[in-house]
Amino acid sequence: NKNLKDKNKISEPKVHVHFPSVIQELAWFSGRRPDISFAVFVLTRFTHNWDKTHVKLVMKIVKYLVTTKEMKLHKIYKPHTKFKLTLWTDASYAPKEDRKSVTGYVIFLNECLVTAVSKQQKNITTSTSHAETTALFEGLKTLLYVYNLLSQEVEIELPIKIYVDNTASERYCNNDICSER
């Protein structure tokens, strides 16, 4: 009787997922869908050491993408106007795991997201100001690349607005100050 029940029982299909490959695809999607970029960023830390819970989280992200596929970035463009670039930067200082700060910055073109980056800094920073200035430097490098690329085809409004939430790094960039750091 037990064998008969086991034969009639419908088993759920097993999904075999190669976690690093799915994360790579999601990283590509996060460039077009910044609403998933933080979750994908956190999951990329586990590409070499993943388990079922990470796969479940990936499946939740995929389900979210499928159910919100109508969401997209809108193009804001008015003919014969200057394009306006804006940079926002931030950093989280020295998490306990490895003491490396995390850089985050976004670049907007006419209030439309061009790029969003969240990555771990290569060096260990010694203060919040140091971490914020490093994040600002990384954001500025990308901003200059975007500016040089766009200015060949369209007129960019100057000066470009840059937002940073640390007064020490703001003063460091606005004044000709040199320090040991």
PDB file of N, CA, C and O in Angstrom, residues 36-109:
ATOM      1  N   ILE A  36      17.282  46.052  -8.508  1.00  0.00           N
ATOM      2  CA  ILE A  36      17.798  44.769  -8.008  1.00  0.00           C
ATOM      3  C   ILE A  36      19.303  44.804  -7.769  1.00  0.00           C
ATOM      4  O   ILE A  36      19.879  43.814  -7.327  1.00  0.00           O
ATOM      5  N   SER A  37      19.950  45.938  -8.042  1.00  0.00           N
ATOM      6  CA  SER A  37      21.414  45.970  -8.016  1.00  0.00           C
ATOM      7  C   SER A  37      22.000  45.668  -6.639  1.00  0.00           C
ATOM      8  O   SER A  37      23.005  44.975  -6.546  1.00  0.00           O
ATOM      9  N   PHE A  38      21.389  46.175  -5.569  1.00  0.00           N
ATOM     10  CA  PHE A  38      21.953  45.911  -4.248  1.00  0.00           C
ATOM     11  C   PHE A  38      21.851  44.424  -3.889  1.00  0.00           C
ATOM     12  O   PHE A  38      22.808  43.833  -3.392  1.00  0.00           O
ATOM     13  N   ALA A  39      20.707  43.808  -4.147  1.00  0.00           N
ATOM     14  CA  ALA A  39      20.527  42.392  -3.833  1.00  0.00           C
ATOM     15  C   ALA A  39      21.512  41.534  -4.628  1.00  0.00           C
ATOM     16  O   ALA A  39      22.115  40.596  -4.088  1.00  0.00           O
ATOM     17  N   VAL A  40      21.699  41.865  -5.889  1.00  0.00           N
ATOM     18  CA  VAL A  40      22.653  41.117  -6.719  1.00  0.00           C
ATOM     19  C   VAL A  40      24.073  41.341  -6.212  1.00  0.00           C
ATOM     20  O   VAL A  40      24.875  40.407  -6.142  1.00  0.00           O
ATOM     21  N   PHE A  41      24.385  42.580  -5.821  1.00  0.00           N
ATOM     22  CA  PHE A  41      25.716  42.887  -5.291  1.00  0.00           C
ATOM     23  C   PHE A  41      26.024  42.030  -4.064  1.00  0.00           C
ATOM     24  O   PHE A  41      27.123  41.480  -3.934  1.00  0.00           O
ATOM     25  N   VAL A  42      25.059  41.907  -3.163  1.00  0.00           N
ATOM     26  CA  VAL A  42      25.283  41.105  -1.957  1.00  0.00           C
ATOM     27  C   VAL A  42      25.469  39.636  -2.329  1.00  0.00           C
ATOM     28  O   VAL A  42      26.353  38.955  -1.789  1.00  0.00           O
ATOM     29  N   LEU A  43      24.685  39.130  -3.269  1.00  0.00           N
ATOM     30  CA  LEU A  43      24.792  37.720  -3.645  1.00  0.00           C
ATOM     31  C   LEU A  43      26.078  37.396  -4.404  1.00  0.00           C
ATOM     32  O   LEU A  43      26.524  36.251  -4.398  1.00  0.00           O
ATOM     33  N   THR A  44      26.695  38.388  -5.045  1.00  0.00           N
ATOM     34  CA  THR A  44      27.949  38.119  -5.748  1.00  0.00           C
ATOM     35  C   THR A  44      29.066  37.728  -4.786  1.00  0.00           C
ATOM     36  O   THR A  44      30.041  37.110  -5.195  1.00  0.00           O
ATOM     37  N   ARG A  45      28.917  38.075  -3.527  1.00  0.00           N
ATOM     38  CA  ARG A  45      29.928  37.694  -2.533  1.00  0.00           C
ATOM     39  C   ARG A  45      29.960  36.190  -2.287  1.00  0.00           C
ATOM     40  O   ARG A  45      30.909  35.678  -1.710  1.00  0.00           O
ATOM     41  N   PHE A  46      28.923  35.482  -2.727  1.00  0.00           N
ATOM     42  CA  PHE A  46      28.820  34.049  -2.441  1.00  0.00           C
ATOM     43  C   PHE A  46      28.963  33.182  -3.684  1.00  0.00           C
ATOM     44  O   PHE A  46      28.539  32.026  -3.679  1.00  0.00           O
ATOM     45  N   THR A  47      29.569  33.689  -4.751  1.00  0.00           N
ATOM     46  CA  THR A  47      29.677  32.891  -5.977  1.00  0.00           C
ATOM     47  C   THR A  47      30.586  31.676  -5.815  1.00  0.00           C
ATOM     48  O   THR A  47      30.460  30.714  -6.551  1.00  0.00           O
ATOM     49  N   HIS A  48      31.493  31.703  -4.862  1.00  0.00           N
ATOM     50  CA  HIS A  48      32.381  30.560  -4.643  1.00  0.00           C
ATOM     51  C   HIS A  48      31.964  29.720  -3.439  1.00  0.00           C
ATOM     52  O   HIS A  48      32.520  28.637  -3.226  1.00  0.00           O
ATOM     53  N   ASN A  49      31.018  30.215  -2.654  1.00  0.00           N
ATOM     54  CA  ASN A  49      30.615  29.501  -1.449  1.00  0.00           C
ATOM     55  C   ASN A  49      29.106  29.677  -1.260  1.00  0.00           C
ATOM     56  O   ASN A  49      28.662  30.419  -0.405  1.00  0.00           O
ATOM     57  N   TRP A  50      28.319  29.013  -2.102  1.00  0.00           N
ATOM     58  CA  TRP A  50      26.878  29.200  -2.078  1.00  0.00           C
ATOM     59  C   TRP A  50      26.174  27.919  -1.658  1.00  0.00           C
ATOM     60  O   TRP A  50      26.727  26.827  -1.727  1.00  0.00           O
ATOM     61  N   ASP A  51      24.926  28.087  -1.201  1.00  0.00           N
ATOM     62  CA  ASP A  51      24.115  26.934  -0.808  1.00  0.00           C
ATOM     63  C   ASP A  51      22.665  27.169  -1.234  1.00  0.00           C
ATOM     64  O   ASP A  51      22.368  28.091  -2.001  1.00  0.00           O
ATOM     65  N   LYS A  52      21.747  26.357  -0.714  1.00  0.00           N
ATOM     66  CA  LYS A  52      20.339  26.412  -1.138  1.00  0.00           C
ATOM     67  C   LYS A  52      19.682  27.745  -0.803  1.00  0.00           C
ATOM     68  O   LYS A  52      18.825  28.210  -1.549  1.00  0.00           O
ATOM     69  N   THR A  53      20.072  28.352   0.310  1.00  0.00           N
ATOM     70  CA  THR A  53      19.449  29.632   0.667  1.00  0.00           C
ATOM     71  C   THR A  53      19.788  30.715  -0.350  1.00  0.00           C
ATOM     72  O   THR A  53      18.937  31.543  -0.682  1.00  0.00           O
ATOM     73  N   HIS A  54      20.994  30.695  -0.881  1.00  0.00           N
ATOM     74  CA  HIS A  54      21.380  31.670  -1.897  1.00  0.00           C
ATOM     75  C   HIS A  54      20.605  31.430  -3.188  1.00  0.00           C
ATOM     76  O   HIS A  54      20.179  32.381  -3.852  1.00  0.00           O
ATOM     77  N   VAL A  55      20.399  30.168  -3.546  1.00  0.00           N
ATOM     78  CA  VAL A  55      19.633  29.839  -4.742  1.00  0.00           C
ATOM     79  C   VAL A  55      18.183  30.299  -4.568  1.00  0.00           C
ATOM     80  O   VAL A  55      17.571  30.840  -5.499  1.00  0.00           O
ATOM     81  N   LYS A  56      17.624  30.134  -3.372  1.00  0.00           N
ATOM     82  CA  LYS A  56      16.257  30.599  -3.110  1.00  0.00           C
ATOM     83  C   LYS A  56      16.158  32.112  -3.268  1.00  0.00           C
ATOM     84  O   LYS A  56      15.191  32.624  -3.827  1.00  0.00           O
ATOM     85  N   LEU A  57      17.174  32.831  -2.794  1.00  0.00           N
ATOM     86  CA  LEU A  57      17.177  34.284  -2.948  1.00  0.00           C
ATOM     87  C   LEU A  57      17.272  34.694  -4.418  1.00  0.00           C
ATOM     88  O   LEU A  57      16.612  35.642  -4.854  1.00  0.00           O
ATOM     89  N   VAL A  58      18.082  33.971  -5.177  1.00  0.00           N
ATOM     90  CA  VAL A  58      18.186  34.244  -6.612  1.00  0.00           C
ATOM     91  C   VAL A  58      16.843  34.008  -7.289  1.00  0.00           C
ATOM     92  O   VAL A  58      16.404  34.798  -8.133  1.00  0.00           O
ATOM     93  N   MET A  59      16.162  32.934  -6.904  1.00  0.00           N
ATOM     94  CA  MET A  59      14.860  32.639  -7.500  1.00  0.00           C
ATOM     95  C   MET A  59      13.844  33.729  -7.148  1.00  0.00           C
ATOM     96  O   MET A  59      12.973  34.057  -7.957  1.00  0.00           O
ATOM     97  N   LYS A  60      13.944  34.303  -5.962  1.00  0.00           N
ATOM     98  CA  LYS A  60      13.061  35.415  -5.594  1.00  0.00           C
ATOM     99  C   LYS A  60      13.320  36.631  -6.480  1.00  0.00           C
ATOM    100  O   LYS A  60      12.394  37.325  -6.899  1.00  0.00           O
ATOM    101  N   ILE A  61      14.588  36.893  -6.763  1.00  0.00           N
ATOM    102  CA  ILE A  61      14.930  38.026  -7.630  1.00  0.00           C
ATOM    103  C   ILE A  61      14.382  37.782  -9.035  1.00  0.00           C
ATOM    104  O   ILE A  61      13.800  38.683  -9.654  1.00  0.00           O
ATOM    105  N   VAL A  62      14.546  36.553  -9.541  1.00  0.00           N
ATOM    106  CA  VAL A  62      14.038  36.222 -10.878  1.00  0.00           C
ATOM    107  C   VAL A  62      12.513  36.361 -10.906  1.00  0.00           C
ATOM    108  O   VAL A  62      11.945  36.913 -11.858  1.00  0.00           O
ATOM    109  N   LYS A  63      11.849  35.877  -9.876  1.00  0.00           N
ATOM    110  CA  LYS A  63      10.388  35.998  -9.796  1.00  0.00           C
ATOM    111  C   LYS A  63       9.983  37.480  -9.775  1.00  0.00           C
ATOM    112  O   LYS A  63       9.030  37.878 -10.447  1.00  0.00           O
ATOM    113  N   TYR A  64      10.720  38.285  -9.033  1.00  0.00           N
ATOM    114  CA  TYR A  64      10.451  39.726  -8.993  1.00  0.00           C
ATOM    115  C   TYR A  64      10.610  40.339 -10.382  1.00  0.00           C
ATOM    116  O   TYR A  64       9.793  41.159 -10.806  1.00  0.00           O
ATOM    117  N   LEU A  65      11.668  39.955 -11.095  1.00  0.00           N
ATOM    118  CA  LEU A  65      11.882  40.489 -12.441  1.00  0.00           C
ATOM    119  C   LEU A  65      10.745  40.101 -13.388  1.00  0.00           C
ATOM    120  O   LEU A  65      10.301  40.908 -14.207  1.00  0.00           O
ATOM    121  N   VAL A  66      10.280  38.869 -13.272  1.00  0.00           N
ATOM    122  CA  VAL A  66       9.192  38.405 -14.143  1.00  0.00           C
ATOM    123  C   VAL A  66       7.892  39.146 -13.830  1.00  0.00           C
ATOM    124  O   VAL A  66       7.165  39.556 -14.735  1.00  0.00           O
ATOM    125  N   THR A  67       7.602  39.338 -12.546  1.00  0.00           N
ATOM    126  CA  THR A  67       6.335  39.983 -12.174  1.00  0.00           C
ATOM    127  C   THR A  67       6.358  41.499 -12.363  1.00  0.00           C
ATOM    128  O   THR A  67       5.303  42.122 -12.376  1.00  0.00           O
ATOM    129  N   THR A  68       7.531  42.083 -12.510  1.00  0.00           N
ATOM    130  CA  THR A  68       7.622  43.540 -12.697  1.00  0.00           C
ATOM    131  C   THR A  68       8.284  43.878 -14.027  1.00  0.00           C
ATOM    132  O   THR A  68       8.983  44.889 -14.144  1.00  0.00           O
ATOM    133  N   LYS A  69       8.068  43.052 -15.045  1.00  0.00           N
ATOM    134  CA  LYS A  69       8.745  43.279 -16.323  1.00  0.00           C
ATOM    135  C   LYS A  69       8.282  44.548 -17.045  1.00  0.00           C
ATOM    136  O   LYS A  69       8.970  45.041 -17.918  1.00  0.00           O
ATOM    137  N   GLU A  70       7.138  45.102 -16.637  1.00  0.00           N
ATOM    138  CA  GLU A  70       6.682  46.347 -17.255  1.00  0.00           C
ATOM    139  C   GLU A  70       7.435  47.570 -16.722  1.00  0.00           C
ATOM    140  O   GLU A  70       7.355  48.645 -17.295  1.00  0.00           O
ATOM    141  N   MET A  71       8.162  47.401 -15.622  1.00  0.00           N
ATOM    142  CA  MET A  71       8.931  48.520 -15.064  1.00  0.00           C
ATOM    143  C   MET A  71      10.162  48.772 -15.935  1.00  0.00           C
ATOM    144  O   MET A  71      10.854  47.844 -16.324  1.00  0.00           O
ATOM    145  N   LYS A  72      10.407  50.030 -16.250  1.00  0.00           N
ATOM    146  CA  LYS A  72      11.595  50.370 -17.024  1.00  0.00           C
ATOM    147  C   LYS A  72      11.985  51.807 -16.757  1.00  0.00           C
ATOM    148  O   LYS A  72      11.202  52.592 -16.233  1.00  0.00           O
ATOM    149  N   LEU A  73      13.193  52.129 -17.123  1.00  0.00           N
ATOM    150  CA  LEU A  73      13.674  53.497 -16.974  1.00  0.00           C
ATOM    151  C   LEU A  73      13.092  54.344 -18.098  1.00  0.00           C
ATOM    152  O   LEU A  73      12.994  53.901 -19.239  1.00  0.00           O
ATOM    153  N   HIS A  74      12.705  55.565 -17.765  1.00  0.00           N
ATOM    154  CA  HIS A  74      12.114  56.454 -18.758  1.00  0.00           C
ATOM    155  C   HIS A  74      13.160  57.424 -19.273  1.00  0.00           C
ATOM    156  O   HIS A  74      13.975  57.944 -18.529  1.00  0.00           O
ATOM    157  N   LYS A  75      13.095  57.659 -20.527  1.00  0.00           N
ATOM    158  CA  LYS A  75      14.024  58.583 -21.165  1.00  0.00           C
ATOM    159  C   LYS A  75      13.457  59.998 -21.051  1.00  0.00           C
ATOM    160  O   LYS A  75      12.327  60.251 -21.471  1.00  0.00           O
ATOM    161  N   ILE A  76      14.215  60.885 -20.460  1.00  0.00           N
ATOM    162  CA  ILE A  76      13.789  62.275 -20.334  1.00  0.00           C
ATOM    163  C   ILE A  76      14.646  63.095 -21.287  1.00  0.00           C
ATOM    164  O   ILE A  76      15.838  63.282 -21.059  1.00  0.00           O
ATOM    165  N   TYR A  77      14.046  63.541 -22.358  1.00  0.00           N
ATOM    166  CA  TYR A  77      14.801  64.268 -23.372  1.00  0.00           C
ATOM    167  C   TYR A  77      13.908  65.331 -23.991  1.00  0.00           C
ATOM    168  O   TYR A  77      12.804  65.046 -24.434  1.00  0.00           O
ATOM    169  N   LYS A  78      14.399  66.544 -23.982  1.00  0.00           N
ATOM    170  CA  LYS A  78      13.714  67.630 -24.656  1.00  0.00           C
ATOM    171  C   LYS A  78      14.638  68.091 -25.774  1.00  0.00           C
ATOM    172  O   LYS A  78      15.806  68.399 -25.535  1.00  0.00           O
ATOM    173  N   PRO A  79      14.132  68.150 -26.985  1.00  0.00           N
ATOM    174  CA  PRO A  79      14.997  68.550 -28.111  1.00  0.00           C
ATOM    175  C   PRO A  79      15.572  69.954 -27.930  1.00  0.00           C
ATOM    176  O   PRO A  79      14.945  70.829 -27.345  1.00  0.00           O
ATOM    177  N   HIS A  80      16.757  70.152 -28.437  1.00  0.00           N
ATOM    178  CA  HIS A  80      17.446  71.447 -28.464  1.00  0.00           C
ATOM    179  C   HIS A  80      17.711  72.005 -27.061  1.00  0.00           C
ATOM    180  O   HIS A  80      17.658  73.210 -26.839  1.00  0.00           O
ATOM    181  N   THR A  81      17.973  71.147 -26.128  1.00  0.00           N
ATOM    182  CA  THR A  81      18.358  71.598 -24.793  1.00  0.00           C
ATOM    183  C   THR A  81      19.703  70.980 -24.441  1.00  0.00           C
ATOM    184  O   THR A  81      20.100  69.968 -25.013  1.00  0.00           O
ATOM    185  N   LYS A  82      20.357  71.598 -23.479  1.00  0.00           N
ATOM    186  CA  LYS A  82      21.607  71.041 -22.992  1.00  0.00           C
ATOM    187  C   LYS A  82      21.307  69.839 -22.109  1.00  0.00           C
ATOM    188  O   LYS A  82      20.307  69.806 -21.406  1.00  0.00           O
ATOM    189  N   PHE A  83      22.195  68.882 -22.141  1.00  0.00           N
ATOM    190  CA  PHE A  83      22.062  67.711 -21.276  1.00  0.00           C
ATOM    191  C   PHE A  83      22.707  68.016 -19.935  1.00  0.00           C
ATOM    192  O   PHE A  83      23.749  68.664 -19.867  1.00  0.00           O
ATOM    193  N   LYS A  84      22.088  67.532 -18.876  1.00  0.00           N
ATOM    194  CA  LYS A  84      22.545  67.822 -17.523  1.00  0.00           C
ATOM    195  C   LYS A  84      23.036  66.525 -16.865  1.00  0.00           C
ATOM    196  O   LYS A  84      22.271  65.581 -16.692  1.00  0.00           O
ATOM    197  N   LEU A  85      24.309  66.491 -16.516  1.00  0.00           N
ATOM    198  CA  LEU A  85      24.884  65.344 -15.802  1.00  0.00           C
ATOM    199  C   LEU A  85      24.925  65.640 -14.309  1.00  0.00           C
ATOM    200  O   LEU A  85      25.186  66.777 -13.903  1.00  0.00           O
ATOM    201  N   THR A  86      24.683  64.617 -13.496  1.00  0.00           N
ATOM    202  CA  THR A  86      24.738  64.744 -12.046  1.00  0.00           C
ATOM    203  C   THR A  86      25.390  63.493 -11.476  1.00  0.00           C
ATOM    204  O   THR A  86      25.105  62.382 -11.927  1.00  0.00           O
ATOM    205  N   LEU A  87      26.251  63.682 -10.478  1.00  0.00           N
ATOM    206  CA  LEU A  87      26.918  62.561  -9.802  1.00  0.00           C
ATOM    207  C   LEU A  87      26.569  62.589  -8.320  1.00  0.00           C
ATOM    208  O   LEU A  87      26.659  63.641  -7.686  1.00  0.00           O
ATOM    209  N   TRP A  88      26.179  61.439  -7.792  1.00  0.00           N
ATOM    210  CA  TRP A  88      25.937  61.259  -6.357  1.00  0.00           C
ATOM    211  C   TRP A  88      26.880  60.164  -5.880  1.00  0.00           C
ATOM    212  O   TRP A  88      26.912  59.079  -6.472  1.00  0.00           O
ATOM    213  N   THR A  89      27.630  60.416  -4.806  1.00  0.00           N
ATOM    214  CA  THR A  89      28.545  59.398  -4.286  1.00  0.00           C
ATOM    215  C   THR A  89      28.308  59.179  -2.799  1.00  0.00           C
ATOM    216  O   THR A  89      27.825  60.060  -2.096  1.00  0.00           O
ATOM    217  N   ASP A  90      28.684  57.991  -2.354  1.00  0.00           N
ATOM    218  CA  ASP A  90      28.597  57.652  -0.938  1.00  0.00           C
ATOM    219  C   ASP A  90      29.534  56.482  -0.677  1.00  0.00           C
ATOM    220  O   ASP A  90      29.957  55.784  -1.603  1.00  0.00           O
ATOM    221  N   ALA A  91      29.852  56.267   0.576  1.00  0.00           N
ATOM    222  CA  ALA A  91      30.687  55.131   0.967  1.00  0.00           C
ATOM    223  C   ALA A  91      30.258  54.652   2.340  1.00  0.00           C
ATOM    224  O   ALA A  91      29.843  55.445   3.182  1.00  0.00           O
ATOM    225  N   SER A  92      30.347  53.358   2.536  1.00  0.00           N
ATOM    226  CA  SER A  92      30.144  52.818   3.886  1.00  0.00           C
ATOM    227  C   SER A  92      31.530  52.475   4.417  1.00  0.00           C
ATOM    228  O   SER A  92      32.311  51.809   3.743  1.00  0.00           O
ATOM    229  N   TYR A  93      31.817  52.939   5.597  1.00  0.00           N
ATOM    230  CA  TYR A  93      33.173  52.825   6.123  1.00  0.00           C
ATOM    231  C   TYR A  93      33.385  51.505   6.852  1.00  0.00           C
ATOM    232  O   TYR A  93      32.690  51.190   7.811  1.00  0.00           O
ATOM    233  N   ALA A  94      34.325  50.727   6.406  1.00  0.00           N
ATOM    234  CA  ALA A  94      34.929  49.583   7.084  1.00  0.00           C
ATOM    235  C   ALA A  94      33.957  48.628   7.764  1.00  0.00           C
ATOM    236  O   ALA A  94      33.844  48.615   8.982  1.00  0.00           O
ATOM    237  N   PRO A  95      33.252  47.794   6.989  1.00  0.00           N
ATOM    238  CA  PRO A  95      32.449  46.756   7.645  1.00  0.00           C
ATOM    239  C   PRO A  95      33.338  45.770   8.387  1.00  0.00           C
ATOM    240  O   PRO A  95      34.525  45.636   8.090  1.00  0.00           O
ATOM    241  N   LYS A  96      32.787  45.069   9.342  1.00  0.00           N
ATOM    242  CA  LYS A  96      33.586  44.230  10.233  1.00  0.00           C
ATOM    243  C   LYS A  96      34.212  43.019   9.550  1.00  0.00           C
ATOM    244  O   LYS A  96      35.217  42.512  10.015  1.00  0.00           O
ATOM    245  N   GLU A  97      33.629  42.540   8.443  1.00  0.00           N
ATOM    246  CA  GLU A  97      34.144  41.308   7.817  1.00  0.00           C
ATOM    247  C   GLU A  97      35.599  41.433   7.384  1.00  0.00           C
ATOM    248  O   GLU A  97      36.437  40.643   7.766  1.00  0.00           O
ATOM    249  N   ASP A  98      35.896  42.419   6.560  1.00  0.00           N
ATOM    250  CA  ASP A  98      37.255  42.510   6.019  1.00  0.00           C
ATOM    251  C   ASP A  98      37.838  43.927   6.083  1.00  0.00           C
ATOM    252  O   ASP A  98      38.907  44.167   5.553  1.00  0.00           O
ATOM    253  N   ARG A  99      37.133  44.850   6.723  1.00  0.00           N
ATOM    254  CA  ARG A  99      37.584  46.221   6.941  1.00  0.00           C
ATOM    255  C   ARG A  99      37.726  47.034   5.658  1.00  0.00           C
ATOM    256  O   ARG A  99      38.315  48.101   5.661  1.00  0.00           O
ATOM    257  N   LYS A 100      37.203  46.533   4.539  1.00  0.00           N
ATOM    258  CA  LYS A 100      37.249  47.296   3.288  1.00  0.00           C
ATOM    259  C   LYS A 100      35.918  48.012   3.104  1.00  0.00           C
ATOM    260  O   LYS A 100      34.855  47.407   3.192  1.00  0.00           O
ATOM    261  N   SER A 101      35.992  49.302   2.845  1.00  0.00           N
ATOM    262  CA  SER A 101      34.791  50.107   2.660  1.00  0.00           C
ATOM    263  C   SER A 101      34.126  49.790   1.330  1.00  0.00           C
ATOM    264  O   SER A 101      34.731  49.211   0.431  1.00  0.00           O
ATOM    265  N   VAL A 102      32.871  50.183   1.203  1.00  0.00           N
ATOM    266  CA  VAL A 102      32.106  49.956  -0.022  1.00  0.00           C
ATOM    267  C   VAL A 102      31.818  51.302  -0.668  1.00  0.00           C
ATOM    268  O   VAL A 102      31.317  52.224  -0.023  1.00  0.00           O
ATOM    269  N   THR A 103      32.155  51.421  -1.946  1.00  0.00           N
ATOM    270  CA  THR A 103      31.913  52.616  -2.736  1.00  0.00           C
ATOM    271  C   THR A 103      30.580  52.481  -3.447  1.00  0.00           C
ATOM    272  O   THR A 103      30.271  51.427  -3.991  1.00  0.00           O
ATOM    273  N   GLY A 104      29.821  53.567  -3.454  1.00  0.00           N
ATOM    274  CA  GLY A 104      28.591  53.600  -4.225  1.00  0.00           C
ATOM    275  C   GLY A 104      28.460  54.939  -4.911  1.00  0.00           C
ATOM    276  O   GLY A 104      28.743  55.979  -4.316  1.00  0.00           O
ATOM    277  N   TYR A 105      28.103  54.914  -6.189  1.00  0.00           N
ATOM    278  CA  TYR A 105      27.836  56.170  -6.882  1.00  0.00           C
ATOM    279  C   TYR A 105      26.853  55.927  -8.021  1.00  0.00           C
ATOM    280  O   TYR A 105      26.737  54.818  -8.533  1.00  0.00           O
ATOM    281  N   VAL A 106      26.117  56.986  -8.344  1.00  0.00           N
ATOM    282  CA  VAL A 106      25.176  56.949  -9.463  1.00  0.00           C
ATOM    283  C   VAL A 106      25.386  58.199 -10.300  1.00  0.00           C
ATOM    284  O   VAL A 106      25.713  59.264  -9.787  1.00  0.00           O
ATOM    285  N   ILE A 107      25.203  58.057 -11.600  1.00  0.00           N
ATOM    286  CA  ILE A 107      25.304  59.179 -12.532  1.00  0.00           C
ATOM    287  C   ILE A 107      23.977  59.280 -13.268  1.00  0.00           C
ATOM    288  O   ILE A 107      23.476  58.280 -13.794  1.00  0.00           O
ATOM    289  N   PHE A 108      23.439  60.489 -13.280  1.00  0.00           N
ATOM    290  CA  PHE A 108      22.179  60.744 -13.965  1.00  0.00           C
ATOM    291  C   PHE A 108      22.420  61.660 -15.156  1.00  0.00           C
ATOM    292  O   PHE A 108      23.244  62.565 -15.102  1.00  0.00           O
ATOM    293  N   LEU A 109      21.677  61.420 -16.217  1.00  0.00           N
ATOM    294  CA  LEU A 109      21.651  62.292 -17.383  1.00  0.00           C
ATOM    295  C   LEU A 109      20.217  62.771 -17.525  1.00  0.00           C
ATOM    296  O   LEU A 109      19.318  61.962 -17.800  1.00  0.00           O
TER     297      LEU A 109
END
